[in-house]
């Protein structure tokens, strides 16, 4: 599992580091750019990408 408080381009880099069936939880928006992930990145390794709001 990986936690991502940054978002943006960092998210795809973190997904590349996960093992088969891994999970990434994104909970921040420090980066100005949107998260850009190809479906094949998630599908080939059966990864899960989740978003979580902290605060309100």
mmJSON file of the N, C-alpha and C atoms, coordinates in Angstrom:
{"data_MODEL":{"atom_site":{
"group_PDB":["ATOM","ATOM","ATOM","ATOM","ATOM","ATOM","ATOM","ATOM","ATOM","ATOM","ATOM","ATOM","ATOM","ATOM","ATOM","ATOM","ATOM","ATOM","ATOM","ATOM","ATOM","ATOM","ATOM","ATOM","ATOM","ATOM","ATOM","ATOM","ATOM","ATOM","ATOM","ATOM","ATOM","ATOM","ATOM","ATOM","ATOM","ATOM","ATOM","ATOM","ATOM","ATOM","ATOM","ATOM","ATOM","ATOM","ATOM","ATOM","ATOM","ATOM","ATOM","ATOM","ATOM","ATOM","ATOM","ATOM","ATOM","ATOM","ATOM","ATOM","ATOM","ATOM","ATOM","ATOM","ATOM","ATOM","ATOM","ATOM","ATOM","ATOM","ATOM","ATOM","ATOM","ATOM","ATOM","ATOM","ATOM","ATOM","ATOM","ATOM","ATOM","ATOM","ATOM","ATOM","ATOM","ATOM","ATOM","ATOM","ATOM","ATOM","ATOM","ATOM","ATOM","ATOM","ATOM","ATOM","ATOM","ATOM","ATOM","ATOM","ATOM","ATOM","ATOM","ATOM","ATOM","ATOM","ATOM","ATOM","ATOM","ATOM","ATOM","ATOM","ATOM","ATOM","ATOM","ATOM","ATOM","ATOM","ATOM","ATOM","ATOM","ATOM","ATOM","ATOM","ATOM","ATOM","ATOM","ATOM","ATOM","ATOM","ATOM","ATOM","ATOM","ATOM","ATOM","ATOM","ATOM","ATOM","ATOM","ATOM","ATOM","ATOM","ATOM","ATOM","ATOM","ATOM","ATOM","ATOM","ATOM","ATOM","ATOM","ATOM","ATOM","ATOM","ATOM","ATOM","ATOM","ATOM","ATOM","ATOM","ATOM","ATOM","ATOM","ATOM","ATOM","ATOM","ATOM","ATOM"],
"id":[1,2,3,4,5,6,7,8,9,10,11,12,13,14,15,16,17,18,19,20,21,22,23,24,25,26,27,28,29,30,31,32,33,34,35,36,37,38,39,40,41,42,43,44,45,46,47,48,49,50,51,52,53,54,55,56,57,58,59,60,61,62,63,64,65,66,67,68,69,70,71,72,73,74,75,76,77,78,79,80,81,82,83,84,85,86,87,88,89,90,91,92,93,94,95,96,97,98,99,100,101,102,103,104,105,106,107,108,109,110,111,112,113,114,115,116,117,118,119,120,121,122,123,124,125,126,127,128,129,130,131,132,133,134,135,136,137,138,139,140,141,142,143,144,145,146,147,148,149,150,151,152,153,154,155,156,157,158,159,160,161,162,163,164,165,166,167,168],
"type_symbol":["N","C","C","N","C","C","N","C","C","N","C","C","N","C","C","N","C","C","N","C","C","N","C","C","N","C","C","N","C","C","N","C","C","N","C","C","N","C","C","N","C","C","N","C","C","N","C","C","N","C","C","N","C","C","N","C","C","N","C","C","N","C","C","N","C","C","N","C","C","N","C","C","N","C","C","N","C","C","N","C","C","N","C","C","N","C","C","N","C","C","N","C","C","N","C","C","N","C","C","N","C","C","N","C","C","N","C","C","N","C","C","N","C","C","N","C","C","N","C","C","N","C","C","N","C","C","N","C","C","N","C","C","N","C","C","N","C","C","N","C","C","N","C","C","N","C","C","N","C","C","N","C","C","N","C","C","N","C","C","N","C","C","N","C","C","N","C","C"],
"label_atom_id":["N","CA","C","N","CA","C","N","CA","C","N","CA","C","N","CA","C","N","CA","C","N","CA","C","N","CA","C","N","CA","C","N","CA","C","N","CA","C","N","CA","C","N","CA","C","N","CA","C","N","CA","C","N","CA","C","N","CA","C","N","CA","C","N","CA","C","N","CA","C","N","CA","C","N","CA","C","N","CA","C","N","CA","C","N","CA","C","N","CA","C","N","CA","C","N","CA","C","N","CA","C","N","CA","C","N","CA","C","N","CA","C","N","CA","C","N","CA","C","N","CA","C","N","CA","C","N","CA","C","N","CA","C","N","CA","C","N","CA","C","N","CA","C","N","CA","C","N","CA","C","N","CA","C","N","CA","C","N","CA","C","N","CA","C","N","CA","C","N","CA","C","N","CA","C","N","CA","C","N","CA","C","N","CA","C","N","CA","C","N","CA","C","N","CA","C"],
"label_alt_id":[null,null,null,null,null,null,null,null,null,null,null,null,null,null,null,null,null,null,null,null,null,null,null,null,null,null,null,null,null,null,null,null,null,null,null,null,null,null,null,null,null,null,null,null,null,null,null,null,null,null,null,null,null,null,null,null,null,null,null,null,null,null,null,null,null,null,null,null,null,null,null,null,null,null,null,null,null,null,null,null,null,null,null,null,null,null,null,null,null,null,null,null,null,null,null,null,null,null,null,null,null,null,null,null,null,null,null,null,null,null,null,null,null,null,null,null,null,null,null,null,null,null,null,null,null,null,null,null,null,null,null,null,null,null,null,null,null,null,null,null,null,null,null,null,null,null,null,null,null,null,null,null,null,null,null,null,null,null,null,null,null,null,null,null,null,null,null,null],
"label_comp_id":["UNK","UNK","UNK","UNK","UNK","UNK","UNK","UNK","UNK","UNK","UNK","UNK","UNK","UNK","UNK","UNK","UNK","UNK","UNK","UNK","UNK","UNK","UNK","UNK","UNK","UNK","UNK","UNK","UNK","UNK","UNK","UNK","UNK","UNK","UNK","UNK","UNK","UNK","UNK","UNK","UNK","UNK","UNK","UNK","UNK","UNK","UNK","UNK","UNK","UNK","UNK","UNK","UNK","UNK","UNK","UNK","UNK","UNK","UNK","UNK","UNK","UNK","UNK","UNK","UNK","UNK","UNK","UNK","UNK","UNK","UNK","UNK","UNK","UNK","UNK","UNK","UNK","UNK","UNK","UNK","UNK","UNK","UNK","UNK","UNK","UNK","UNK","UNK","UNK","UNK","UNK","UNK","UNK","UNK","UNK","UNK","UNK","UNK","UNK","UNK","UNK","UNK","UNK","UNK","UNK","UNK","UNK","UNK","UNK","UNK","UNK","UNK","UNK","UNK","UNK","UNK","UNK","UNK","UNK","UNK","UNK","UNK","UNK","UNK","UNK","UNK","UNK","UNK","UNK","UNK","UNK","UNK","UNK","UNK","UNK","UNK","UNK","UNK","UNK","UNK","UNK","UNK","UNK","UNK","UNK","UNK","UNK","UNK","UNK","UNK","UNK","UNK","UNK","UNK","UNK","UNK","UNK","UNK","UNK","UNK","UNK","UNK","UNK","UNK","UNK","UNK","UNK","UNK"],
"label_asym_id":["A","A","A","A","A","A","A","A","A","A","A","A","A","A","A","A","A","A","A","A","A","A","A","A","A","A","A","A","A","A","A","A","A","A","A","A","A","A","A","A","A","A","A","A","A","A","A","A","A","A","A","A","A","A","A","A","A","A","A","A","A","A","A","A","A","A","A","A","A","A","A","A","A","A","A","A","A","A","A","A","A","A","A","A","A","A","A","A","A","A","A","A","A","A","A","A","A","A","A","A","A","A","A","A","A","A","A","A","A","A","A","A","A","A","A","A","A","A","A","A","A","A","A","A","A","A","A","A","A","A","A","A","A","A","A","A","A","A","A","A","A","A","A","A","A","A","A","A","A","A","A","A","A","A","A","A","A","A","A","A","A","A","A","A","A","A","A","A"],
"label_entity_id":["1","1","1","1","1","1","1","1","1","1","1","1","1","1","1","1","1","1","1","1","1","1","1","1","1","1","1","1","1","1","1","1","1","1","1","1","1","1","1","1","1","1","1","1","1","1","1","1","1","1","1","1","1","1","1","1","1","1","1","1","1","1","1","1","1","1","1","1","1","1","1","1","1","1","1","1","1","1","1","1","1","1","1","1","1","1","1","1","1","1","1","1","1","1","1","1","1","1","1","1","1","1","1","1","1","1","1","1","1","1","1","1","1","1","1","1","1","1","1","1","1","1","1","1","1","1","1","1","1","1","1","1","1","1","1","1","1","1","1","1","1","1","1","1","1","1","1","1","1","1","1","1","1","1","1","1","1","1","1","1","1","1","1","1","1","1","1","1"],
"label_seq_id":[1,1,1,2,2,2,3,3,3,4,4,4,5,5,5,6,6,6,7,7,7,8,8,8,9,9,9,10,10,10,11,11,11,12,12,12,13,13,13,14,14,14,15,15,15,16,16,16,17,17,17,18,18,18,19,19,19,20,20,20,21,21,21,22,22,22,23,23,23,24,24,24,25,25,25,26,26,26,27,27,27,28,28,28,29,29,29,30,30,30,31,31,31,32,32,32,33,33,33,34,34,34,35,35,35,36,36,36,37,37,37,38,38,38,39,39,39,40,40,40,41,41,41,42,42,42,43,43,43,44,44,44,45,45,45,46,46,46,47,47,47,48,48,48,49,49,49,50,50,50,51,51,51,52,52,52,53,53,53,54,54,54,55,55,55,56,56,56],
"pdbx_PDB_ins_code":[null,null,null,null,null,null,null,null,null,null,null,null,null,null,null,null,null,null,null,null,null,null,null,null,null,null,null,null,null,null,null,null,null,null,null,null,null,null,null,null,null,null,null,null,null,null,null,null,null,null,null,null,null,null,null,null,null,null,null,null,null,null,null,null,null,null,null,null,null,null,null,null,null,null,null,null,null,null,null,null,null,null,null,null,null,null,null,null,null,null,null,null,null,null,null,null,null,null,null,null,null,null,null,null,null,null,null,null,null,null,null,null,null,null,null,null,null,null,null,null,null,null,null,null,null,null,null,null,null,null,null,null,null,null,null,null,null,null,null,null,null,null,null,null,null,null,null,null,null,null,null,null,null,null,null,null,null,null,null,null,null,null,null,null,null,null,null,null],
"Cartn_x":[0.849,0.0,0.896,0.425,1.123,0.112,0.581,-0.232,0.33,-0.541,-0.104,-0.763,-0.025,-0.579,-0.356,0.362,0.774,-0.181,-0.458,-1.267,-0.436,-1.086,-0.387,0.438,1.579,2.432,3.019,3.167,3.725,2.879,1.583,0.68,1.056,1.31,1.66,2.996,3.935,5.219,5.037,4.174,3.907,3.218,2.307,1.632,2.631,3.639,4.659,5.442,5.532,6.29,5.505,4.19,3.362,3.477,3.339,3.325,1.936,1.812,0.525,-0.532,-1.702,-2.808,-2.639,-1.656,-1.39,-2.481,-2.419,-3.438,-2.745,-3.211,-2.718,-3.881,-3.681,-4.697,-4.203,-4.928,-4.59,-5.464,-4.82,-5.594,-5.179,-4.395,-3.97,-3.93,-3.821,-3.793,-2.69,-1.528,-0.441,0.013,0.075,0.485,-0.604,-0.187,-1.135,-1.782,-1.106,-1.633,-2.555,-3.458,-4.362,-3.62,-4.231,-3.699,-3.974,-2.951,-3.091,-2.554,-3.461,-3.074,-3.709,-2.913,-3.437,-4.124,-5.231,-5.957,-5.063,-4.172,-3.294,-2.387,-2.034,-1.215,-1.924,-3.232,-4.024,-4.352,-4.703,-5.202,-4.139,-2.951,-1.92,-1.458,-1.521,-1.079,-2.24,-3.471,-4.669,-4.565,-4.215,-4.036,-5.353,-5.421,-6.574,-6.105,-6.808,-6.531,-7.769,-7.591,-8.716,-8.404,-9.434,-9.312,-9.993,-9.401,-9.965,-9.866,-10.961,-10.984,-10.702,-9.775,-9.456,-9.952,-10.693,-11.263,-12.762,-13.343,-14.803,-15.376],
"Cartn_y":[-1.169,0.0,1.234,2.267,3.554,4.654,5.699,6.873,8.047,8.809,9.905,11.224,12.101,13.399,14.457,14.119,15.093,15.12,13.968,13.907,14.214,14.564,14.921,13.778,14.115,13.128,12.106,12.462,11.548,10.283,10.401,9.261,8.109,8.368,7.286,6.662,7.459,6.919,5.983,6.344,5.49,4.193,4.27,3.063,2.088,2.602,1.746,0.961,1.487,0.836,-0.259,-0.283,-1.247,-2.654,-3.647,-5.051,-5.414,-6.604,-7.093,-6.966,-6.461,-6.32,-5.168,-4.296,-3.184,-2.135,-1.255,-0.215,1.119,2.163,3.516,4.372,5.08,5.982,7.408,8.183,9.583,10.453,11.316,12.134,13.603,14.005,15.403,15.95,17.267,17.952,19.003,18.659,19.634,19.991,19.002,19.255,20.037,20.896,21.709,20.926,19.893,19.157,18.021,17.573,16.467,15.128,14.13,12.769,12.22,11.685,11.107,9.679,8.716,7.31,6.562,5.787,4.932,3.722,3.299,2.144,0.916,0.757,-0.42,-0.476,0.688,0.726,0.021,0.218,-0.408,-1.859,-2.115,-3.434,-4.525,-4.254,-5.291,-5.823,-5.003,-5.431,-5.52,-5.416,-5.469,-4.492,-3.253,-2.231,-1.528,-0.97,-0.179,1.236,2.212,3.622,4.197,4.723,5.28,6.705,7.489,8.847,8.972,9.764,9.954,11.422,11.978,13.357,13.398,14.232,14.407,15.787,15.821,17.101,17.039,18.01,18.1,16.943],
"Cartn_z":[0.0,0.0,0.0,-0.659,-0.677,-0.378,0.313,0.608,-0.175,-0.819,-1.683,-1.274,-0.579,-0.214,-1.292,-2.36,-3.377,-4.565,-5.166,-6.381,-7.612,-8.689,-9.919,-10.489,-11.071,-11.738,-10.771,-9.518,-8.524,-8.385,-8.556,-8.379,-9.294,-10.57,-11.496,-11.12,-10.648,-10.203,-9.018,-8.092,-6.935,-7.352,-8.299,-8.785,-9.395,-10.083,-10.691,-9.639,-8.426,-7.357,-6.636,-6.808,-6.08,-6.656,-5.781,-6.187,-6.723,-7.269,-7.759,-6.661,-7.031,-6.089,-5.105,-5.341,-4.435,-4.448,-3.461,-3.295,-3.037,-3.714,-3.485,-3.015,-1.923,-1.401,-1.564,-2.349,-2.604,-1.706,-0.91,0.02,0.019,-0.962,-1.0,-2.407,-2.478,-3.776,-3.797,-3.276,-3.245,-4.658,-5.536,-6.927,-7.648,-8.536,-9.309,-10.448,-10.965,-12.109,-11.651,-12.537,-12.19,-12.195,-11.591,-11.644,-13.042,-13.68,-15.011,-14.972,-15.094,-15.019,-16.183,-16.896,-17.962,-17.339,-17.897,-17.372,-17.318,-18.284,-18.313,-17.089,-16.528,-15.318,-14.175,-14.066,-13.007,-13.337,-14.577,-14.96,-14.943,-15.444,-15.571,-14.225,-13.192,-11.866,-10.867,-11.353,-10.497,-9.327,-9.644,-8.621,-8.308,-7.112,-6.68,-6.389,-6.933,-6.671,-5.995,-4.787,-4.032,-3.63,-3.521,-3.04,-1.691,-0.827,0.515,0.875,1.359,1.798,3.296,3.673,5.087,5.491,6.517,6.953,6.906,6.292,6.253,5.518],
"occupancy":[1.0,1.0,1.0,1.0,1.0,1.0,1.0,1.0,1.0,1.0,1.0,1.0,1.0,1.0,1.0,1.0,1.0,1.0,1.0,1.0,1.0,1.0,1.0,1.0,1.0,1.0,1.0,1.0,1.0,1.0,1.0,1.0,1.0,1.0,1.0,1.0,1.0,1.0,1.0,1.0,1.0,1.0,1.0,1.0,1.0,1.0,1.0,1.0,1.0,1.0,1.0,1.0,1.0,1.0,1.0,1.0,1.0,1.0,1.0,1.0,1.0,1.0,1.0,1.0,1.0,1.0,1.0,1.0,1.0,1.0,1.0,1.0,1.0,1.0,1.0,1.0,1.0,1.0,1.0,1.0,1.0,1.0,1.0,1.0,1.0,1.0,1.0,1.0,1.0,1.0,1.0,1.0,1.0,1.0,1.0,1.0,1.0,1.0,1.0,1.0,1.0,1.0,1.0,1.0,1.0,1.0,1.0,1.0,1.0,1.0,1.0,1.0,1.0,1.0,1.0,1.0,1.0,1.0,1.0,1.0,1.0,1.0,1.0,1.0,1.0,1.0,1.0,1.0,1.0,1.0,1.0,1.0,1.0,1.0,1.0,1.0,1.0,1.0,1.0,1.0,1.0,1.0,1.0,1.0,1.0,1.0,1.0,1.0,1.0,1.0,1.0,1.0,1.0,1.0,1.0,1.0,1.0,1.0,1.0,1.0,1.0,1.0,1.0,1.0,1.0,1.0,1.0,1.0],
"B_iso_or_equiv":[0.0,0.0,0.0,0.0,0.0,0.0,0.0,0.0,0.0,0.0,0.0,0.0,0.0,0.0,0.0,0.0,0.0,0.0,0.0,0.0,0.0,0.0,0.0,0.0,0.0,0.0,0.0,0.0,0.0,0.0,0.0,0.0,0.0,0.0,0.0,0.0,0.0,0.0,0.0,0.0,0.0,0.0,0.0,0.0,0.0,0.0,0.0,0.0,0.0,0.0,0.0,0.0,0.0,0.0,0.0,0.0,0.0,0.0,0.0,0.0,0.0,0.0,0.0,0.0,0.0,0.0,0.0,0.0,0.0,0.0,0.0,0.0,0.0,0.0,0.0,0.0,0.0,0.0,0.0,0.0,0.0,0.0,0.0,0.0,0.0,0.0,0.0,0.0,0.0,0.0,0.0,0.0,0.0,0.0,0.0,0.0,0.0,0.0,0.0,0.0,0.0,0.0,0.0,0.0,0.0,0.0,0.0,0.0,0.0,0.0,0.0,0.0,0.0,0.0,0.0,0.0,0.0,0.0,0.0,0.0,0.0,0.0,0.0,0.0,0.0,0.0,0.0,0.0,0.0,0.0,0.0,0.0,0.0,0.0,0.0,0.0,0.0,0.0,0.0,0.0,0.0,0.0,0.0,0.0,0.0,0.0,0.0,0.0,0.0,0.0,0.0,0.0,0.0,0.0,0.0,0.0,0.0,0.0,0.0,0.0,0.0,0.0,0.0,0.0,0.0,0.0,0.0,0.0],
"pdbx_formal_charge":[null,null,null,null,null,null,null,null,null,null,null,null,null,null,null,null,null,null,null,null,null,null,null,null,null,null,null,null,null,null,null,null,null,null,null,null,null,null,null,null,null,null,null,null,null,null,null,null,null,null,null,null,null,null,null,null,null,null,null,null,null,null,null,null,null,null,null,null,null,null,null,null,null,null,null,null,null,null,null,null,null,null,null,null,null,null,null,null,null,null,null,null,null,null,null,null,null,null,null,null,null,null,null,null,null,null,null,null,null,null,null,null,null,null,null,null,null,null,null,null,null,null,null,null,null,null,null,null,null,null,null,null,null,null,null,null,null,null,null,null,null,null,null,null,null,null,null,null,null,null,null,null,null,null,null,null,null,null,null,null,null,null,null,null,null,null,null,null],
"auth_seq_id":[1,1,1,2,2,2,3,3,3,4,4,4,5,5,5,6,6,6,7,7,7,8,8,8,9,9,9,10,10,10,11,11,11,12,12,12,13,13,13,14,14,14,15,15,15,16,16,16,17,17,17,18,18,18,19,19,19,20,20,20,21,21,21,22,22,22,23,23,23,24,24,24,25,25,25,26,26,26,27,27,27,28,28,28,29,29,29,30,30,30,31,31,31,32,32,32,33,33,33,34,34,34,35,35,35,36,36,36,37,37,37,38,38,38,39,39,39,40,40,40,41,41,41,42,42,42,43,43,43,44,44,44,45,45,45,46,46,46,47,47,47,48,48,48,49,49,49,50,50,50,51,51,51,52,52,52,53,53,53,54,54,54,55,55,55,56,56,56],
"auth_comp_id":["UNK","UNK","UNK","UNK","UNK","UNK","UNK","UNK","UNK","UNK","UNK","UNK","UNK","UNK","UNK","UNK","UNK","UNK","UNK","UNK","UNK","UNK","UNK","UNK","UNK","UNK","UNK","UNK","UNK","UNK","UNK","UNK","UNK","UNK","UNK","UNK","UNK","UNK","UNK","UNK","UNK","UNK","UNK","UNK","UNK","UNK","UNK","UNK","UNK","UNK","UNK","UNK","UNK","UNK","UNK","UNK","UNK","UNK","UNK","UNK","UNK","UNK","UNK","UNK","UNK","UNK","UNK","UNK","UNK","UNK","UNK","UNK","UNK","UNK","UNK","UNK","UNK","UNK","UNK","UNK","UNK","UNK","UNK","UNK","UNK","UNK","UNK","UNK","UNK","UNK","UNK","UNK","UNK","UNK","UNK","UNK","UNK","UNK","UNK","UNK","UNK","UNK","UNK","UNK","UNK","UNK","UNK","UNK","UNK","UNK","UNK","UNK","UNK","UNK","UNK","UNK","UNK","UNK","UNK","UNK","UNK","UNK","UNK","UNK","UNK","UNK","UNK","UNK","UNK","UNK","UNK","UNK","UNK","UNK","UNK","UNK","UNK","UNK","UNK","UNK","UNK","UNK","UNK","UNK","UNK","UNK","UNK","UNK","UNK","UNK","UNK","UNK","UNK","UNK","UNK","UNK","UNK","UNK","UNK","UNK","UNK","UNK","UNK","UNK","UNK","UNK","UNK","UNK"],
"auth_asym_id":["A","A","A","A","A","A","A","A","A","A","A","A","A","A","A","A","A","A","A","A","A","A","A","A","A","A","A","A","A","A","A","A","A","A","A","A","A","A","A","A","A","A","A","A","A","A","A","A","A","A","A","A","A","A","A","A","A","A","A","A","A","A","A","A","A","A","A","A","A","A","A","A","A","A","A","A","A","A","A","A","A","A","A","A","A","A","A","A","A","A","A","A","A","A","A","A","A","A","A","A","A","A","A","A","A","A","A","A","A","A","A","A","A","A","A","A","A","A","A","A","A","A","A","A","A","A","A","A","A","A","A","A","A","A","A","A","A","A","A","A","A","A","A","A","A","A","A","A","A","A","A","A","A","A","A","A","A","A","A","A","A","A","A","A","A","A","A","A"],
"auth_atom_id":["N","CA","C","N","CA","C","N","CA","C","N","CA","C","N","CA","C","N","CA","C","N","CA","C","N","CA","C","N","CA","C","N","CA","C","N","CA","C","N","CA","C","N","CA","C","N","CA","C","N","CA","C","N","CA","C","N","CA","C","N","CA","C","N","CA","C","N","CA","C","N","CA","C","N","CA","C","N","CA","C","N","CA","C","N","CA","C","N","CA","C","N","CA","C","N","CA","C","N","CA","C","N","CA","C","N","CA","C","N","CA","C","N","CA","C","N","CA","C","N","CA","C","N","CA","C","N","CA","C","N","CA","C","N","CA","C","N","CA","C","N","CA","C","N","CA","C","N","CA","C","N","CA","C","N","CA","C","N","CA","C","N","CA","C","N","CA","C","N","CA","C","N","CA","C","N","CA","C","N","CA","C","N","CA","C","N","CA","C","N","CA","C","N","CA","C"],
"pdbx_PDB_model_num":[1,1,1,1,1,1,1,1,1,1,1,1,1,1,1,1,1,1,1,1,1,1,1,1,1,1,1,1,1,1,1,1,1,1,1,1,1,1,1,1,1,1,1,1,1,1,1,1,1,1,1,1,1,1,1,1,1,1,1,1,1,1,1,1,1,1,1,1,1,1,1,1,1,1,1,1,1,1,1,1,1,1,1,1,1,1,1,1,1,1,1,1,1,1,1,1,1,1,1,1,1,1,1,1,1,1,1,1,1,1,1,1,1,1,1,1,1,1,1,1,1,1,1,1,1,1,1,1,1,1,1,1,1,1,1,1,1,1,1,1,1,1,1,1,1,1,1,1,1,1,1,1,1,1,1,1,1,1,1,1,1,1,1,1,1,1,1,1]
}}}
